[in-house]
Amino acid sequence: FLQQELRAAGRVPGPCPESPRAPVAREALRVQEQSEQLAQELREVTRNRASLRGRLRHLRQHLHVLREGERFTSLPAPLGSQLRPRVLSEREPILDPSVHQHLERKINFVAGVIHPWRVTAFERLLWRACRGYLVASFVEMPEPMEDLATGESITWVIFLISYWGEQIGQKIRKISDCFHCQVYPYPESEASRTDTITRLHGQIQELSVTLEETEKYLAEVLDKVAQALPTWRVQVQKMKAVYLVLNQCSFDVTKKCLIAEVWCPVQDLTQVQDALRQGSYQSGSSVECFVQRVPTLESPPTLIRTNKFTAGFQSIVDAYGVASYQEVNPAPYAIITFPFIFAIMFGDVGHGLLMFLFALWMVLYEDSPRLRQGTNEIWLTFFEGRYLILLMGAFSVYTGFIYNECFSKATAIFPSAWSVATMANHSSWSSAYLATHPSLTLDPNVTGVFRGPYPFGIDPIWSLATNHLNFLNSFKMKMSVVLGIVHMGFGVVLGVFNHVHFRQRHRLVLEFLPEMIFLLALFGYLVFLIFYKWIKFSAADSLVAPSILIHFIDMFLFTSNAENLPLYPGQVPVQTVLVVLALASVPVLLLGTPLYQWCRQRGLTATAVPVQPLARGEQEPLLEGQEAGNSVNATMEDVESGGHSPDAKHLDFAETFMHQAIHTIEYCLGCVSNTASYLRLWALSLAHAQLSEVLWTMVMRNGFVGLSYVGGVVLVPVFAAFAVLTVAILLVMEGLSAFLHALRLHWVEFQNKFYVGAGYKLCPFAFAPDTWE
């Protein structure tokens, strides 16, 4: 109630300045008493204010009714006196004394206010019910007034109905009641009306003063509420959280102490013991709290400690699946690989620098409450991943230097390694040849034309070449395959740590070894061919260099192509051996682990010792109040069958074989599809570069070249359009696209090589942050 009243007054209670302790019972009673007293006081003041507002509203409406009514009724003279000039001729028949003498009836009035939406229906019904026996006048009130029912500000409509006959008057009053009209007494004489208006003025003035004092007192009460409410909220939340946890505990046999089964990290066990000892001392308990480890067959929850830097990367991994207990966590490696793979697709110095500066601004002002407490969900998503965006921008600047692209333009940091002058001096370029050939070819075989590789990244002269796209296509495609195979191989190697930690050393030989042989014998050999061709063939013999793709296809077909020369002597036998090794590793991967577990289970069954059944009392859980399925204690069935049901041997072998078959098929086919999936690095990098080039050519280049006759004034809107399109398309849309593809490469291609992600998070007891909804 206090919170609602504050919101109704347009006040927002601030955060609690300090973190108060959870109140004890006596303090809780004091908080309850004070809050009830404030609530009662607030109810009373609010009720008085509403009553005063209603009375003031009625008085003002009555005053407006009398004022507006005078415009209609004060024009004619009183009956029996000399008539005044009439202005409104349509009222003459009703108010004319001569006519009135024939009627021998007294003219009466009904005045009031009505909602503007009901005027039309009200007037129509009056006409049909009292046709010919009344005159109705409607006029809008000069000032809007609040509707107490809805709180809206409405311009009410004043009506004045003149009639004769008591039956007509009853009809009019009934119709007014049906339309929820507020009817006010309307004095007949002008003197009475003047006295009433004067009296209403005095009452309105008195009520206004009283209402002003009431508003001041209400503001004082609201100040008390706004000051005390944040602290009370935190205290009540903490008290309820404590009782929620206490209600989850169970009583011991003597019903005198509580027992709680909880998960606790081993390194925090000392802190828990100290906290319990301190709680016992402060509460004055004669029985000291203690901690005892309980054996369990349940899988413990996973606790991964993060800070503000690693939290964003860990959330990416947790979105795929929380790590199983003590499983290798991919997040530390994703801190480097994720921004790098993103940057391969987003490589541009200018775009990466803009992204880096945006993230740097969020990092520098991360403690600002304005940034942290935003209500926009998209903004909060960006803010939570500010360190991730920072690294993605920094890595994009690096790969932008590798590609030599800054807003799609090359930068000549070092002198180009290609010499056009040497080519012109030592070639057969004649004037006629130059006139007929708009594009000229630089031949690296001519001495002095090519002086070695560019010191860092792509030579800027390639940005002028017509075969620029062909050159970059070949380079980025091979780079994507190499990085993809290295990334997948690293994922397979990380599985070794899982096998060693969980003491499954047989999987090193029966799973890791055949997986590495299959991957390296086929796709590792492809990486070797790429590097070998780069090293062996130069510009002099590049025309006779064989195709790696043809060799790789012939490798699987166990054939050789006479037209495609071998890269090195004895290539065909080596490729045959590698394919045979890869194929031989498949049955080992398929059958190795199931056969090993089957043989091991048979050996354990042959040497098993009969176990005496336990007594009934030994089957019960160590702690009462826990169900057998959820308890941390072993049941009778678990002890007798070693954790499995009696017929679990065949089921386990069948499940193991099916699981291993699915894993083998997924891995072997995945090595092919995942390698092809890494080609998205090439495709998105090419798309980003081409979009940047199109944007520069269609916008900025036209501003520099096509509109030069009007000077630099046109460059202002041109650059504004270029900046807006750069941010909207290349930074936001392309950045989101590259982010999603990098996310997919980590989830599907990298993590499925070693990461199960079948665990659940540890949710420790903690006082939640201030959320009052």
mmCIF file of C-alpha atoms in Angstrom, residues 499-758:
data_model
loop_
_atom_site.group_PDB
_atom_site.id
_atom_site.type_symbol
_atom_site.label_atom_id
_atom_site.label_comp_id
_atom_site.label_asym_id
_atom_site.label_seq_id
_atom_site.Cartn_x
_atom_site.Cartn_y
_atom_site.Cartn_z
ATOM 1 C CA HIS A 499 39.456 -38.492 -19.815
ATOM 2 C CA VAL A 500 42.392 -38.121 -17.409
ATOM 3 C CA HIS A 501 40.429 -36.277 -14.724
ATOM 4 C CA PHE A 502 37.529 -38.728 -14.682
ATOM 5 C CA ARG A 503 39.974 -41.681 -14.714
ATOM 6 C CA GLN A 504 38.791 -43.007 -18.043
ATOM 7 C CA ARG A 505 42.228 -43.622 -19.460
ATOM 8 C CA HIS A 506 40.914 -46.305 -21.797
ATOM 9 C CA ARG A 507 39.194 -43.529 -23.753
ATOM 10 C CA LEU A 508 42.591 -42.037 -24.542
ATOM 11 C CA VAL A 509 43.393 -45.090 -26.653
ATOM 12 C CA LEU A 510 39.907 -46.085 -27.778
ATOM 13 C CA GLU A 511 38.470 -42.619 -28.535
ATOM 14 C CA PHE A 512 41.024 -39.817 -28.534
ATOM 15 C CA LEU A 513 43.631 -41.656 -30.594
ATOM 16 C CA PRO A 514 41.307 -42.794 -33.428
ATOM 17 C CA GLU A 515 39.651 -39.347 -33.462
ATOM 18 C CA MET A 516 43.001 -37.601 -33.900
ATOM 19 C CA ILE A 517 44.123 -40.136 -36.516
ATOM 20 C CA PHE A 518 40.909 -39.639 -38.506
ATOM 21 C CA LEU A 519 41.131 -35.843 -38.308
ATOM 22 C CA LEU A 520 44.844 -35.493 -39.020
ATOM 23 C CA ALA A 521 45.119 -38.265 -41.638
ATOM 24 C CA LEU A 522 42.492 -36.562 -43.801
ATOM 25 C CA PHE A 523 42.158 -32.884 -42.990
ATOM 26 C CA GLY A 524 45.474 -32.405 -41.244
ATOM 27 C CA TYR A 525 47.038 -33.724 -44.445
ATOM 28 C CA LEU A 526 45.031 -31.095 -46.362
ATOM 29 C CA VAL A 527 46.600 -28.375 -44.203
ATOM 30 C CA PHE A 528 50.017 -29.898 -44.897
ATOM 31 C CA LEU A 529 49.358 -29.761 -48.655
ATOM 32 C CA ILE A 530 48.351 -26.082 -48.428
ATOM 33 C CA PHE A 531 51.518 -25.063 -46.621
ATOM 34 C CA TYR A 532 53.703 -27.331 -48.721
ATOM 35 C CA LYS A 533 52.407 -25.785 -51.937
ATOM 36 C CA TRP A 534 52.919 -22.277 -50.553
ATOM 37 C CA ILE A 535 56.514 -23.084 -49.670
ATOM 38 C CA LYS A 536 57.582 -25.165 -52.679
ATOM 39 C CA PHE A 537 56.164 -23.207 -55.612
ATOM 40 C CA SER A 538 57.213 -19.663 -56.386
ATOM 41 C CA ALA A 539 56.266 -17.175 -59.099
ATOM 42 C CA ALA A 540 58.707 -18.815 -61.529
ATOM 43 C CA ASP A 541 56.981 -22.222 -61.577
ATOM 44 C CA SER A 542 53.482 -21.202 -60.435
ATOM 45 C CA LEU A 543 51.973 -22.077 -63.828
ATOM 46 C CA VAL A 544 52.848 -25.777 -63.356
ATOM 47 C CA ALA A 545 51.669 -25.958 -59.724
ATOM 48 C CA PRO A 546 49.156 -28.820 -59.305
ATOM 49 C CA SER A 547 45.666 -28.416 -57.838
ATOM 50 C CA ILE A 548 45.318 -29.424 -54.186
ATOM 51 C CA LEU A 549 41.593 -30.024 -54.624
ATOM 52 C CA ILE A 550 42.169 -32.604 -57.383
ATOM 53 C CA HIS A 551 44.816 -34.355 -55.271
ATOM 54 C CA PHE A 552 42.445 -34.464 -52.303
ATOM 55 C CA ILE A 553 39.659 -35.995 -54.398
ATOM 56 C CA ASP A 554 42.071 -38.558 -55.923
ATOM 57 C CA MET A 555 43.200 -39.431 -52.400
ATOM 58 C CA PHE A 556 39.721 -40.703 -51.486
ATOM 59 C CA LEU A 557 39.337 -42.492 -54.837
ATOM 60 C CA PHE A 558 42.768 -44.226 -54.562
ATOM 61 C CA THR A 559 43.661 -42.958 -58.039
ATOM 62 C CA SER A 560 46.093 -40.519 -59.591
ATOM 63 C CA ASN A 561 45.613 -37.945 -62.332
ATOM 64 C CA ALA A 562 48.353 -37.754 -64.946
ATOM 65 C CA GLU A 563 47.440 -34.192 -65.838
ATOM 66 C CA ASN A 564 47.733 -33.083 -62.187
ATOM 67 C CA LEU A 565 51.415 -33.507 -61.311
ATOM 68 C CA PRO A 566 52.294 -34.787 -57.809
ATOM 69 C CA LEU A 567 53.470 -32.292 -55.235
ATOM 70 C CA TYR A 568 56.288 -34.547 -53.997
ATOM 71 C CA PRO A 569 57.661 -38.000 -54.861
ATOM 72 C CA GLY A 570 55.732 -40.935 -53.399
ATOM 73 C CA GLN A 571 52.593 -38.901 -52.846
ATOM 74 C CA VAL A 572 50.150 -41.613 -53.930
ATOM 75 C CA PRO A 573 51.390 -44.312 -51.476
ATOM 76 C CA VAL A 574 51.444 -41.807 -48.628
ATOM 77 C CA GLN A 575 47.862 -40.753 -49.365
ATOM 78 C CA THR A 576 46.763 -44.394 -49.610
ATOM 79 C CA VAL A 577 48.257 -45.165 -46.197
ATOM 80 C CA LEU A 578 46.601 -42.121 -44.642
ATOM 81 C CA VAL A 579 43.153 -43.038 -45.994
ATOM 82 C CA VAL A 580 43.556 -46.633 -44.762
ATOM 83 C CA LEU A 581 44.574 -45.354 -41.323
ATOM 84 C CA ALA A 582 41.542 -43.051 -41.221
ATOM 85 C CA LEU A 583 39.180 -45.840 -42.259
ATOM 86 C CA ALA A 584 40.768 -48.274 -39.786
ATOM 87 C CA SER A 585 40.224 -45.827 -36.928
ATOM 88 C CA VAL A 586 36.448 -45.837 -37.491
ATOM 89 C CA PRO A 587 35.750 -49.413 -36.211
ATOM 90 C CA VAL A 588 38.101 -48.798 -33.292
ATOM 91 C CA LEU A 589 36.133 -45.679 -32.424
ATOM 92 C CA LEU A 590 32.828 -47.530 -32.895
ATOM 93 C CA LEU A 591 33.513 -50.736 -31.002
ATOM 94 C CA GLY A 592 36.425 -49.968 -28.678
ATOM 95 C CA THR A 593 34.649 -48.418 -25.702
ATOM 96 C CA PRO A 594 31.554 -50.734 -25.691
ATOM 97 C CA LEU A 595 33.733 -53.886 -25.896
ATOM 98 C CA TYR A 596 36.055 -52.614 -23.164
ATOM 99 C CA GLN A 597 33.153 -51.897 -20.810
ATOM 100 C CA TRP A 598 31.514 -55.234 -21.608
ATOM 101 C CA CYS A 599 34.721 -57.166 -20.830
ATOM 102 C CA ARG A 600 35.280 -55.122 -17.672
ATOM 103 C CA GLN A 601 31.717 -55.768 -16.502
ATOM 104 C CA ARG A 602 32.051 -59.512 -17.087
ATOM 105 C CA GLY A 603 35.264 -59.531 -15.052
ATOM 106 C CA LEU A 604 33.598 -57.684 -12.184
ATOM 107 C CA THR A 605 30.618 -60.078 -12.269
ATOM 108 C CA ALA A 606 32.863 -63.154 -12.122
ATOM 109 C CA THR A 607 34.769 -61.848 -9.080
ATOM 110 C CA ALA A 608 31.759 -60.376 -7.248
ATOM 111 C CA VAL A 609 31.210 -61.252 -3.570
ATOM 112 C CA PRO A 610 27.637 -61.805 -2.296
ATOM 113 C CA VAL A 611 26.367 -58.988 -0.123
ATOM 114 C CA GLN A 612 24.150 -59.592 2.891
ATOM 115 C CA PRO A 613 20.846 -57.712 2.725
ATOM 116 C CA LEU A 614 20.740 -54.725 5.038
ATOM 117 C CA ALA A 615 18.326 -54.439 7.898
ATOM 118 C CA ARG A 616 15.248 -52.314 7.453
ATOM 119 C CA GLY A 617 16.628 -49.532 9.596
ATOM 120 C CA GLU A 618 19.772 -49.289 7.457
ATOM 121 C CA GLN A 619 17.751 -48.548 4.345
ATOM 122 C CA GLU A 620 16.443 -45.255 5.686
ATOM 123 C CA PRO A 621 18.135 -42.046 4.641
ATOM 124 C CA LEU A 622 20.545 -40.543 7.122
ATOM 125 C CA LEU A 623 18.393 -37.429 7.315
ATOM 126 C CA GLU A 624 14.658 -37.491 7.624
ATOM 127 C CA GLY A 625 12.338 -35.395 5.507
ATOM 128 C CA GLN A 626 13.999 -36.404 2.217
ATOM 129 C CA GLU A 627 12.446 -38.599 -0.416
ATOM 130 C CA ALA A 628 14.413 -41.616 -1.568
ATOM 131 C CA GLY A 629 14.669 -40.372 -5.134
ATOM 132 C CA ASN A 630 15.981 -36.976 -4.091
ATOM 133 C CA SER A 631 17.963 -37.856 -0.997
ATOM 134 C CA VAL A 632 21.724 -37.754 -0.944
ATOM 135 C CA ASN A 633 21.826 -41.183 0.727
ATOM 136 C CA ALA A 634 22.062 -44.567 -0.951
ATOM 137 C CA THR A 635 18.974 -46.771 -0.848
ATOM 138 C CA MET A 636 18.810 -50.546 -0.438
ATOM 139 C CA GLU A 637 18.545 -51.133 -4.176
ATOM 140 C CA ASP A 638 21.640 -49.055 -4.860
ATOM 141 C CA VAL A 639 23.695 -51.024 -2.345
ATOM 142 C CA GLU A 640 22.580 -54.437 -3.605
ATOM 143 C CA SER A 641 23.027 -53.761 -7.317
ATOM 144 C CA GLY A 642 25.951 -51.406 -7.224
ATOM 145 C CA GLY A 643 23.934 -48.407 -8.372
ATOM 146 C CA HIS A 644 22.139 -50.224 -11.246
ATOM 147 C CA SER A 645 18.997 -52.257 -11.518
ATOM 148 C CA PRO A 646 19.406 -56.102 -11.697
ATOM 149 C CA ASP A 647 18.902 -56.245 -15.484
ATOM 150 C CA ALA A 648 21.008 -53.153 -16.199
ATOM 151 C CA LYS A 649 23.943 -55.108 -17.709
ATOM 152 C CA HIS A 650 22.331 -55.693 -21.083
ATOM 153 C CA LEU A 651 20.674 -52.296 -21.068
ATOM 154 C CA ASP A 652 23.952 -50.605 -20.241
ATOM 155 C CA PHE A 653 25.799 -52.402 -23.026
ATOM 156 C CA ALA A 654 23.067 -51.598 -25.549
ATOM 157 C CA GLU A 655 22.954 -47.976 -24.437
ATOM 158 C CA THR A 656 26.726 -47.703 -24.547
ATOM 159 C CA PHE A 657 26.880 -49.165 -28.031
ATOM 160 C CA MET A 658 24.097 -46.939 -29.338
ATOM 161 C CA HIS A 659 25.680 -43.873 -27.769
ATOM 162 C CA GLN A 660 29.072 -44.752 -29.221
ATOM 163 C CA ALA A 661 27.575 -45.414 -32.656
ATOM 164 C CA ILE A 662 25.871 -42.023 -32.648
ATOM 165 C CA HIS A 663 29.091 -40.374 -31.489
ATOM 166 C CA THR A 664 31.144 -42.117 -34.191
ATOM 167 C CA ILE A 665 28.750 -41.184 -36.997
ATOM 168 C CA GLU A 666 28.489 -37.623 -35.730
ATOM 169 C CA TYR A 667 32.246 -37.226 -35.415
ATOM 170 C CA CYS A 668 33.210 -38.756 -38.762
ATOM 171 C CA LEU A 669 30.558 -36.927 -40.755
ATOM 172 C CA GLY A 670 31.080 -33.839 -38.641
ATOM 173 C CA CYS A 671 34.761 -33.663 -39.564
ATOM 174 C CA VAL A 672 33.671 -33.165 -43.183
ATOM 175 C CA SER A 673 30.718 -30.853 -42.549
ATOM 176 C CA ASN A 674 32.446 -28.884 -39.796
ATOM 177 C CA THR A 675 35.466 -28.237 -42.012
ATOM 178 C CA ALA A 676 33.155 -26.946 -44.725
ATOM 179 C CA SER A 677 31.301 -24.918 -42.073
ATOM 180 C CA TYR A 678 34.451 -22.941 -41.328
ATOM 181 C CA LEU A 679 34.277 -21.602 -44.891
ATOM 182 C CA ARG A 680 31.748 -19.125 -43.480
ATOM 183 C CA LEU A 681 34.831 -17.228 -42.273
ATOM 184 C CA TRP A 682 35.794 -16.694 -45.904
ATOM 185 C CA ALA A 683 32.254 -15.929 -47.060
ATOM 186 C CA LEU A 684 31.410 -13.355 -44.375
ATOM 187 C CA SER A 685 34.816 -11.697 -44.598
ATOM 188 C CA LEU A 686 34.315 -11.333 -48.346
ATOM 189 C CA ALA A 687 30.762 -10.025 -47.842
ATOM 190 C CA HIS A 688 31.901 -7.454 -45.277
ATOM 191 C CA ALA A 689 34.691 -6.211 -47.548
ATOM 192 C CA GLN A 690 32.385 -5.958 -50.549
ATOM 193 C CA LEU A 691 29.664 -4.141 -48.595
ATOM 194 C CA SER A 692 32.246 -1.657 -47.338
ATOM 195 C CA GLU A 693 33.510 -1.105 -50.863
ATOM 196 C CA VAL A 694 30.005 -0.642 -52.259
ATOM 197 C CA LEU A 695 29.146 1.854 -49.523
ATOM 198 C CA TRP A 696 32.314 3.845 -50.173
ATOM 199 C CA THR A 697 31.855 3.807 -53.941
ATOM 200 C CA MET A 698 28.155 4.692 -53.951
ATOM 201 C CA VAL A 699 28.279 7.406 -51.259
ATOM 202 C CA MET A 700 31.650 8.916 -50.407
ATOM 203 C CA ARG A 701 33.235 8.541 -53.831
ATOM 204 C CA ASN A 702 30.323 10.375 -55.439
ATOM 205 C CA GLY A 703 30.719 13.118 -52.863
ATOM 206 C CA PHE A 704 34.412 13.508 -53.635
ATOM 207 C CA VAL A 705 34.311 13.107 -57.433
ATOM 208 C CA GLY A 706 30.861 13.651 -58.912
ATOM 209 C CA LEU A 707 29.882 16.679 -56.833
ATOM 210 C CA SER A 708 33.163 18.561 -56.789
ATOM 211 C CA TYR A 709 31.735 21.590 -58.588
ATOM 212 C CA VAL A 710 29.756 22.785 -55.563
ATOM 213 C CA GLY A 711 32.651 22.570 -53.140
ATOM 214 C CA GLY A 712 32.791 20.923 -49.749
ATOM 215 C CA VAL A 713 29.297 21.901 -48.608
ATOM 216 C CA VAL A 714 27.759 18.784 -50.147
ATOM 217 C CA LEU A 715 30.242 16.599 -48.267
ATOM 218 C CA VAL A 716 28.420 17.351 -45.001
ATOM 219 C CA PRO A 717 25.169 15.478 -45.866
ATOM 220 C CA VAL A 718 27.146 12.932 -47.893
ATOM 221 C CA PHE A 719 29.375 12.099 -44.939
ATOM 222 C CA ALA A 720 26.327 12.059 -42.629
ATOM 223 C CA ALA A 721 24.658 9.462 -44.883
ATOM 224 C CA PHE A 722 27.914 7.487 -45.048
ATOM 225 C CA ALA A 723 28.269 7.514 -41.248
ATOM 226 C CA VAL A 724 24.657 6.469 -40.631
ATOM 227 C CA LEU A 725 24.822 3.627 -43.155
ATOM 228 C CA THR A 726 28.193 2.511 -41.790
ATOM 229 C CA VAL A 727 26.859 2.251 -38.246
ATOM 230 C CA ALA A 728 23.484 0.755 -39.185
ATOM 231 C CA ILE A 729 24.591 -1.785 -41.804
ATOM 232 C CA LEU A 730 28.281 -2.539 -41.320
ATOM 233 C CA LEU A 731 28.571 -2.207 -37.563
ATOM 234 C CA VAL A 732 25.173 -3.329 -36.261
ATOM 235 C CA MET A 733 23.849 -5.742 -38.908
ATOM 236 C CA GLU A 734 27.178 -7.154 -40.095
ATOM 237 C CA GLY A 735 28.492 -7.224 -36.537
ATOM 238 C CA LEU A 736 25.457 -9.176 -35.340
ATOM 239 C CA SER A 737 25.789 -11.572 -38.284
ATOM 240 C CA ALA A 738 29.483 -12.206 -37.595
ATOM 241 C CA PHE A 739 28.731 -12.641 -33.878
ATOM 242 C CA LEU A 740 26.064 -15.283 -34.557
ATOM 243 C CA HIS A 741 28.320 -17.197 -36.945
ATOM 244 C CA ALA A 742 31.200 -17.120 -34.462
ATOM 245 C CA LEU A 743 28.761 -18.360 -31.815
ATOM 246 C CA ARG A 744 27.694 -21.250 -34.050
ATOM 247 C CA LEU A 745 31.316 -22.222 -34.784
ATOM 248 C CA HIS A 746 32.040 -22.432 -31.066
ATOM 249 C CA TRP A 747 28.877 -24.295 -30.120
ATOM 250 C CA VAL A 748 28.667 -26.806 -32.974
ATOM 251 C CA GLU A 749 32.147 -27.166 -34.423
ATOM 252 C CA PHE A 750 34.334 -26.669 -31.340
ATOM 253 C CA GLN A 751 32.457 -27.559 -28.157
ATOM 254 C CA ASN A 752 30.874 -30.776 -29.408
ATOM 255 C CA LYS A 753 34.350 -32.321 -29.664
ATOM 256 C CA PHE A 754 34.767 -32.452 -25.877
ATOM 257 C CA TYR A 755 31.980 -30.589 -24.067
ATOM 258 C CA VAL A 756 28.848 -32.326 -22.759
ATOM 259 C CA GLY A 757 27.240 -29.431 -20.906
ATOM 260 C CA ALA A 758 24.733 -31.595 -19.015
#
